[in-house]
Structure formats: structure tokens, C-alpha cells
Amino acid sequence: MSSSATLDLDTLMRTGDVCRGEISVAALAALQDRLLDAVGSLAWQASVLRDLHGRPRVRLALEGTLVLQCQRCLLPMPHDVAHGWQVGVVETEALLPELEEEEEDVDFIVAANPVSVMRLVEEELLLSLPMMPRHETAACHGPEGRADKVVPARASPFAGLDKLRKP
Ligand SMILES: [Zn+2]
């Protein structure tokens, strides 16, 4: 399905329909400098609820794999995305909720109807992807990763001495 999919909040809020589609990773312009390789696509699913104040709230789920770059060894690091979140939508800044009214798990954005799925996905991924992605130490090919693996062996004679010294 097209990467330019939009959600008609008024209609979806009324019908409760669930929309589905796919976004090509290469089309996620805002994320390109966080990705090592823009391959594949992410599957998304969205529905729209009406919150207690009558405002549309988009409930989204995203699934797929992104290729990040391990910040230790600089090699590709597949990052599985299986993420669900909600975002409130208001049409003008004046309608943004006061801080104290804002619910902890829901962020609000200002957007005109219909809302771009791409924008919602990009904004959420920018916030939720790890800032410093790193392989697990044992799976990392970097100098530090190897060093981590070597240290216990190299240290073992001393570890033995330490044991002898301790009562
Ligand atoms: Zn690594």
C-alpha cells in the first residue's frame, strides 16, 4: 500500500474501522540518518477512538525490522519493531491540553485532518528508537566487544590469585 496513506480521523472515529498498510523504510525520510540500511517495509495498523473530551485519539501498531548501526562495531544491527502507541490529535495549538490535564501515556500533536500515517510513524520512531544502538556484548564484532570477551580469560590467573588471597 502507498506510503502516503492518510487517516480521516472524523470518519474513523465514527466507524471504528481499523486501517492497515505498509510503509517502505526508504520512504521514512526523517529516519534515514538513524538507519544503516533502508530496506524492507513496516506494517502498520491504525484505528481512531474518541477521548473523554471528544478529541480523536489514534491508536497505532507498527511491526517490522529496521537496520540500525551498532555504535560499538559499526556493523549492521537488525532492530525488531513491534510497537503500539496512542497519540491525541488536535487541530490547533490552542487546543493542546494543559500539562496537568495531559495523560501520561498519550502525547498530542497538532495536525489537520486527514493525518499522514508517515508523520505519525516517523515521530514515534524518532522518539522510541535507541539513541545508541549496540549489539549484545557477546554478539558484537567491535574491538570493545572482543575485548569484553577476552578479559575474563586474560584475567583468570589473577582471579585465581584473588581467590587465594581472600580468607
Ligand atoms: Zn556491534
Coordinates of N, CA and C and ligand atoms in Angstrom, one line a residue:
M1 N 0.8 -1.2 0.0 CA 0.0 0.0 0.0 C 0.9 1.3 0.0
S2 N 0.3 2.3 -0.4 CA 1.1 3.6 -0.6 C 1.6 4.1 0.7
S3 N 2.8 4.7 0.6 CA 3.4 5.3 1.8 C 2.8 6.6 2.2
S4 N 1.9 7.1 1.3 CA 1.3 8.4 1.5 C -0.1 8.3 2.1
A5 N -0.3 7.1 2.8 CA -1.6 6.9 3.4 C -2.0 7.9 4.4
T6 N -3.2 8.3 4.5 CA -3.7 9.3 5.5 C -4.9 8.6 6.2
L7 N -5.1 9.2 7.4 CA -6.2 8.7 8.2 C -7.2 9.8 8.3
D8 N -8.4 9.6 7.9 CA -9.5 10.5 8.1 C -10.1 10.3 9.5
L9 N -9.6 11.2 10.4 CA -10.0 11.0 11.8 C -11.5 11.0 12.1
D10 N -12.2 11.9 11.4 CA -13.6 12.0 11.7 C -14.3 10.8 11.3
T11 N -14.0 10.3 10.1 CA -14.7 9.1 9.6 C -14.3 7.9 10.5
L12 N -13.0 7.7 10.8 CA -12.5 6.5 11.5 C -13.1 6.5 12.9
M13 N -13.2 7.7 13.5 CA -13.7 7.8 14.9 C -15.2 7.4 14.9
R14 N -15.9 7.7 13.8 CA -17.3 7.3 13.7 C -17.5 5.8 13.5
T15 N -16.7 5.3 12.5 CA -16.9 3.9 12.1 C -16.1 2.9 13.0
G16 N -15.0 3.4 13.6 CA -14.3 2.4 14.4 C -13.5 1.4 13.5
D17 N -13.4 1.7 12.2 CA -12.7 0.8 11.3 C -11.2 0.8 11.7
V18 N -10.6 -0.3 11.4 CA -9.2 -0.5 11.5 C -8.5 -0.4 10.1
C19 N -7.6 0.5 10.0 CA -6.8 0.6 8.7 C -5.5 -0.1 8.8
R20 N -5.1 -0.6 7.7 CA -3.8 -1.3 7.6 C -3.0 -0.9 6.4
G21 N -1.7 -1.0 6.5 CA -0.9 -0.7 5.3 C 0.5 -1.0 5.6
E22 N 1.3 -0.7 4.6 CA 2.8 -0.8 4.8 C 3.5 0.4 4.4
I23 N 4.6 0.7 5.1 CA 5.4 1.9 4.8 C 6.8 1.3 4.4
S24 N 7.2 1.7 3.2 CA 8.6 1.4 2.8 C 9.6 2.1 3.7
V25 N 10.6 1.4 4.2 CA 11.5 2.0 5.1 C 12.3 3.2 4.4
A26 N 12.5 3.0 3.1 CA 13.2 4.0 2.4 C 12.4 5.3 2.3
A27 N 11.1 5.2 2.6 CA 10.3 6.5 2.5 C 10.3 7.2 3.8
L28 N 10.8 6.7 4.8 CA 10.9 7.3 6.2 C 12.0 8.4 6.2
A29 N 11.8 9.5 5.5 CA 12.8 10.5 5.3 C 13.5 10.9 6.6
A30 N 12.6 11.1 7.6 CA 13.1 11.7 8.9 C 14.0 10.7 9.6
L31 N 14.0 9.5 9.2 CA 14.8 8.5 10.0 C 16.1 8.0 9.3
Q32 N 16.3 8.5 8.1 CA 17.4 8.0 7.3 C 18.7 8.0 8.0
D33 N 19.0 9.1 8.8 CA 20.3 9.2 9.4 C 20.4 8.3 10.7
R34 N 19.3 7.7 11.0 CA 19.3 6.7 12.2 C 19.4 5.3 11.7
L35 N 19.3 5.1 10.4 CA 19.3 3.8 9.8 C 20.6 3.5 9.0
L36 N 21.1 2.3 9.1 CA 22.3 2.0 8.3 C 21.9 1.6 6.9
D37 N 20.7 1.0 6.8 CA 20.3 0.5 5.5 C 18.8 0.6 5.5
A38 N 18.3 1.3 4.4 CA 16.8 1.5 4.3 C 16.2 0.4 3.5
V39 N 16.1 -0.8 4.0 CA 15.5 -1.9 3.3 C 14.2 -2.4 3.9
G40 N 13.4 -3.0 3.1 CA 12.1 -3.6 3.7 C 11.0 -2.6 3.9
S41 N 10.1 -3.1 4.7 CA 8.9 -2.2 5.0 C 8.4 -2.5 6.4
L42 N 7.6 -1.6 6.9 CA 7.0 -1.8 8.2 C 5.5 -1.9 8.0
A43 N 4.9 -2.8 8.6 CA 3.4 -3.0 8.6 C 2.8 -2.1 9.7
W44 N 1.8 -1.3 9.3 CA 1.1 -0.5 10.4 C -0.4 -0.9 10.4
Q45 N -0.9 -0.5 11.5 CA -2.4 -0.7 11.7 C -2.8 0.5 12.6
A46 N -4.0 1.0 12.2 CA -4.4 2.2 13.0 C -5.9 2.2 13.1
S47 N -6.4 2.7 14.3 CA -7.8 2.9 14.5 C -7.9 4.2 15.3
V48 N -9.1 4.8 15.3 CA -9.2 6.1 16.0 C -10.4 6.0 17.0
L49 N -10.0 6.4 18.2 CA -11.0 6.5 19.3 C -11.4 7.9 19.6
R50 N -12.5 8.1 20.3 CA -12.8 9.4 20.8 C -12.4 9.5 22.3
D51 N -11.6 10.5 22.7 CA -11.2 10.5 24.1 C -12.3 11.2 24.9
L52 N -12.1 11.3 26.2 CA -13.1 11.8 27.1 C -13.6 13.2 26.8
H53 N -12.7 14.0 26.1 CA -13.1 15.3 25.7 C -13.6 15.4 24.3
G54 N -13.8 14.3 23.6 CA -14.3 14.3 22.3 C -13.2 14.4 21.2
R55 N -12.0 14.4 21.6 CA -10.9 14.6 20.7 C -10.5 13.2 20.1
P56 N -10.1 13.2 18.8 CA -9.7 12.0 18.2 C -8.3 11.5 18.8
R57 N -8.3 10.2 19.1 CA -7.0 9.6 19.6 C -6.7 8.5 18.7
V58 N -5.5 8.5 18.0 CA -5.1 7.5 17.1 C -4.4 6.4 17.8
R59 N -4.8 5.2 17.6 CA -4.2 4.0 18.2 C -3.4 3.3 17.1
L60 N -2.1 3.2 17.3 CA -1.3 2.6 16.2 C -0.5 1.5 16.6
A61 N -0.2 0.6 15.7 CA 0.7 -0.5 15.9 C 1.6 -0.6 14.7
L62 N 2.9 -1.0 15.0 CA 3.9 -1.0 13.9 C 4.7 -2.3 14.1
E63 N 5.0 -2.9 13.0 CA 5.7 -4.1 13.0 C 6.7 -4.3 11.9
G64 N 7.9 -4.7 12.1 CA 8.8 -4.9 11.1 C 10.2 -4.9 11.6
T65 N 11.2 -4.8 10.7 CA 12.6 -4.7 11.2 C 13.3 -3.6 10.5
L66 N 14.1 -2.8 11.4 CA 14.9 -1.7 10.8 C 16.4 -2.2 11.0
V67 N 17.2 -1.7 10.1 CA 18.6 -2.0 10.2 C 19.3 -0.7 10.8
L68 N 19.7 -0.8 12.1 CA 20.4 0.3 12.7 C 21.9 -0.1 12.6
Q69 N 22.7 0.9 13.1 CA 24.2 0.6 13.1 C 24.7 0.5 14.5
C70 N 25.3 -0.6 14.8 CA 25.8 -0.7 16.2 C 26.9 0.3 16.4
Q71 N 26.7 1.1 17.5 CA 27.6 2.2 17.8 C 29.0 1.7 18.3
R72 N 29.1 0.4 18.5 CA 30.4 -0.1 19.0 C 31.2 -0.7 17.9
C73 N 30.6 -1.5 17.1 CA 31.4 -2.2 16.0 C 31.1 -1.6 14.6
L74 N 30.0 -0.7 14.5 CA 29.6 0.0 13.3 C 29.1 -1.0 12.3
L75 N 28.8 -2.2 12.6 CA 28.2 -3.2 11.7 C 26.7 -3.1 11.8
P76 N 26.0 -3.7 10.9 CA 24.5 -3.7 10.9 C 23.9 -4.3 12.1
M77 N 22.9 -3.8 12.6 CA 22.2 -4.3 13.8 C 20.7 -4.3 13.5
P78 N 20.2 -5.5 13.2 CA 18.7 -5.6 13.0 C 18.0 -5.2 14.3
H79 N 17.0 -4.4 14.1 CA 16.2 -4.0 15.3 C 14.7 -4.3 15.0
D80 N 14.2 -5.2 15.8 CA 12.8 -5.6 15.5 C 11.9 -4.5 16.2
V81 N 10.9 -4.1 15.4 CA 9.9 -3.1 15.8 C 8.6 -3.9 16.0
A82 N 8.1 -3.9 17.2 CA 6.8 -4.4 17.5 C 6.2 -3.5 18.5
H83 N 5.6 -2.4 18.0 CA 5.4 -1.3 18.9 C 3.9 -0.8 18.8
G84 N 3.3 -0.5 19.9 CA 1.9 0.0 19.9 C 1.9 1.3 20.7
W85 N 1.2 2.3 20.2 CA 1.2 3.6 21.0 C -0.1 4.3 20.6
Q86 N -0.4 5.4 21.3 CA -1.5 6.2 21.0 C -1.1 7.7 21.0
V87 N -1.7 8.4 20.1 CA -1.4 9.8 20.0 C -2.7 10.6 19.8
G88 N -2.9 11.7 20.6 CA -4.0 12.5 20.5 C -3.8 13.6 19.4
V89 N -4.8 13.9 18.7 CA -4.6 14.9 17.6 C -5.6 16.1 17.9
V90 N -5.0 17.3 17.8 CA -5.8 18.5 17.9 C -5.5 19.4 16.7
E91 N -6.5 20.2 16.3 CA -6.3 20.9 15.0 C -5.4 22.2 15.2
T92 N -5.4 22.8 16.4 CA -4.6 24.0 16.6 C -3.9 23.9 17.9
E93 N -2.8 24.7 18.0 CA -2.0 24.7 19.2 C -2.9 25.1 20.4
A94 N -3.8 26.0 20.2 CA -4.7 26.5 21.3 C -5.5 25.3 21.9
L95 N -5.7 24.3 21.2 CA -6.5 23.1 21.7 C -5.6 22.1 22.4
L96 N -4.3 22.3 22.4 CA -3.5 21.3 23.1 C -3.8 21.3 24.6
P97 N -3.9 20.1 25.2 CA -4.3 20.1 26.6 C -3.2 20.7 27.5
E98 N -3.7 21.3 28.6 CA -2.8 21.8 29.6 C -2.0 20.7 30.1
L99 N -0.7 21.0 30.6 CA 0.1 19.9 31.0 C -0.5 19.0 32.1
E100 N -1.2 19.7 33.0 CA -1.7 18.9 34.1 C -2.9 18.0 33.7
E101 N -3.5 18.4 32.6 CA -4.6 17.6 32.1 C -4.1 16.4 31.2
E102 N -2.9 16.5 30.7 CA -2.4 15.6 29.8 C -2.2 14.2 30.5
E103 N -2.6 13.2 29.8 CA -2.4 11.8 30.4 C -1.0 11.4 30.1
E104 N -0.4 10.6 31.0 CA 1.0 10.2 31.0 C 1.4 9.5 29.7
D105 N 0.5 8.6 29.3 CA 0.9 7.7 28.2 C 0.5 8.3 26.8
V106 N -0.1 9.4 26.7 CA -0.6 9.9 25.5 C 0.0 11.3 25.1
D107 N 0.7 11.4 24.0 CA 1.2 12.7 23.5 C 0.2 13.2 22.6
F108 N 0.2 14.5 22.4 CA -0.6 15.2 21.5 C 0.2 15.8 20.4
I109 N -0.4 15.8 19.2 CA 0.2 16.6 18.1 C -0.8 17.5 17.5
V110 N -0.3 18.6 16.8 CA -1.2 19.5 16.1 C -1.2 19.0 14.7
A111 N -2.3 18.7 14.1 CA -2.4 18.2 12.7 C -3.8 18.5 12.2
A112 N -3.8 18.8 10.9 CA -5.1 18.9 10.2 C -5.6 17.6 9.8
N113 N -6.9 17.4 9.7 CA -7.4 16.1 9.2 C -7.4 16.2 7.7
P114 N -7.1 15.1 7.0 CA -6.6 13.9 7.4 C -5.1 13.9 7.8
V115 N -4.8 12.9 8.7 CA -3.4 12.9 9.2 C -2.6 11.9 8.5
S116 N -1.3 12.3 8.2 CA -0.4 11.4 7.5 C 0.1 10.3 8.4
V117 N -0.1 9.0 7.9 CA 0.4 7.9 8.7 C 1.9 8.0 8.8
M118 N 2.6 8.4 7.7 CA 4.0 8.6 7.7 C 4.5 9.5 8.8
R119 N 3.8 10.6 9.0 CA 4.2 11.6 10.0 C 4.1 10.9 11.4
L120 N 3.0 10.3 11.7 CA 2.8 9.7 13.0 C 3.9 8.6 13.3
V121 N 4.2 7.8 12.2 CA 5.2 6.7 12.4 C 6.6 7.3 12.6
E122 N 6.9 8.3 11.8 CA 8.3 8.9 11.9 C 8.5 9.6 13.3
E123 N 7.5 10.3 13.7 CA 7.6 11.0 15.0 C 7.8 10.0 16.1
E124 N 7.0 8.9 16.1 CA 7.1 7.9 17.1 C 8.5 7.2 17.1
L125 N 8.9 6.8 15.9 CA 10.2 6.1 15.8 C 11.4 6.9 16.2
L126 N 11.3 8.2 15.9 CA 12.4 9.1 16.3 C 12.5 9.1 17.9
L127 N 11.4 9.0 18.5 CA 11.4 9.0 20.0 C 11.7 7.6 20.6
S128 N 11.3 6.6 19.9 CA 11.4 5.3 20.5 C 12.6 4.4 20.1
L129 N 13.3 4.8 19.0 CA 14.5 4.0 18.6 C 15.6 4.3 19.6
P130 N 16.5 3.3 19.9 CA 17.6 3.5 20.8 C 18.5 4.6 20.2
M131 N 19.0 5.5 21.0 CA 19.9 6.6 20.6 C 21.3 6.0 20.3
M132 N 21.7 5.1 21.1 CA 23.0 4.4 21.0 C 22.8 2.9 20.8
P133 N 22.4 2.5 19.6 CA 22.1 1.1 19.4 C 23.4 0.3 19.5
R134 N 23.4 -0.8 20.3 CA 24.6 -1.7 20.4 C 24.2 -3.1 20.5
H135 N 25.0 -4.0 19.8 CA 24.7 -5.4 19.9 C 24.9 -5.8 21.4
E136 N 24.3 -6.9 21.7 CA 24.7 -7.5 23.0 C 26.2 -7.8 22.9
T137 N 26.9 -7.7 24.0 CA 28.4 -7.8 24.0 C 28.8 -9.0 23.3
A138 N 28.2 -10.2 23.6 CA 28.7 -11.4 23.0 C 28.5 -11.5 21.5
A139 N 27.5 -10.7 21.0 CA 27.3 -10.7 19.6 C 28.0 -9.6 18.8
C140 N 28.7 -8.8 19.5 CA 29.3 -7.6 18.9 C 30.6 -7.9 18.3
H141 N 30.9 -7.4 17.2 CA 32.2 -7.7 16.5 C 33.2 -6.5 16.7
G142 N 32.9 -5.6 17.5 CA 33.7 -4.4 17.7 C 34.9 -4.7 18.5
P143 N 35.9 -3.8 18.5 CA 37.1 -4.0 19.4 C 36.7 -4.1 20.9
E144 N 35.8 -3.3 21.3 CA 35.3 -3.3 22.6 C 34.6 -4.7 22.9
G145 N 33.8 -5.1 21.9 CA 33.1 -6.3 22.1 C 34.0 -7.5 22.3
R146 N 35.0 -7.5 21.4 CA 36.0 -8.6 21.5 C 36.8 -8.5 22.8
A147 N 37.2 -7.3 23.2 CA 37.9 -7.1 24.5 C 37.1 -7.6 25.6
D148 N 35.8 -7.3 25.6 CA 34.9 -7.8 26.7 C 35.0 -9.3 26.8
K149 N 35.1 -10.0 25.6 CA 35.1 -11.4 25.6 C 36.4 -12.0 26.1
V150 N 37.5 -11.2 25.8 CA 38.9 -11.7 26.1 C 39.2 -11.5 27.6
V151 N 38.7 -10.4 28.1 CA 39.0 -10.0 29.5 C 38.9 -11.2 30.5
P152 N 37.8 -11.9 30.5 CA 37.7 -12.9 31.6 C 38.8 -14.0 31.5
A153 N 39.2 -14.4 30.2 CA 40.2 -15.4 30.1 C 41.6 -14.8 30.6
R154 N 41.8 -13.6 30.1 CA 43.1 -13.0 30.5 C 43.2 -12.7 32.0
A155 N 42.1 -12.5 32.6 CA 42.1 -12.1 34.0 C 42.0 -13.3 34.9
S156 N 41.8 -14.5 34.3 CA 41.6 -15.7 35.1 C 42.7 -16.0 36.1
P157 N 44.0 -15.9 35.6 CA 45.1 -16.2 36.6 C 45.0 -15.3 37.8
F158 N 44.7 -14.0 37.6 CA 44.6 -13.1 38.7 C 43.4 -13.3 39.6
A159 N 42.4 -13.7 38.9 CA 41.1 -14.0 39.6 C 41.5 -15.2 40.6
G160 N 42.3 -16.1 40.1 CA 42.7 -17.3 40.9 C 43.5 -16.8 42.1
L161 N 44.4 -15.8 41.9 CA 45.2 -15.3 43.0 C 44.4 -14.6 44.0
D162 N 43.4 -13.8 43.4 CA 42.5 -13.1 44.3 C 41.8 -14.1 45.2
K163 N 41.4 -15.2 44.7 CA 40.7 -16.2 45.5 C 41.6 -16.7 46.6
L164 N 42.9 -16.9 46.3 CA 43.8 -17.4 47.3 C 44.0 -16.4 48.4
R165 N 44.0 -15.1 48.0 CA 44.3 -14.1 49.0 C 43.1 -13.9 49.9
K166 N 42.0 -14.1 49.4 CA 40.8 -13.9 50.3 C 40.6 -15.0 51.3
P167 N 40.3 -14.6 52.5 CA 40.2 -15.6 53.5 C 39.0 -16.6 53.3
Ligands
ZN1 ZN 28.3 -4.4 17.5

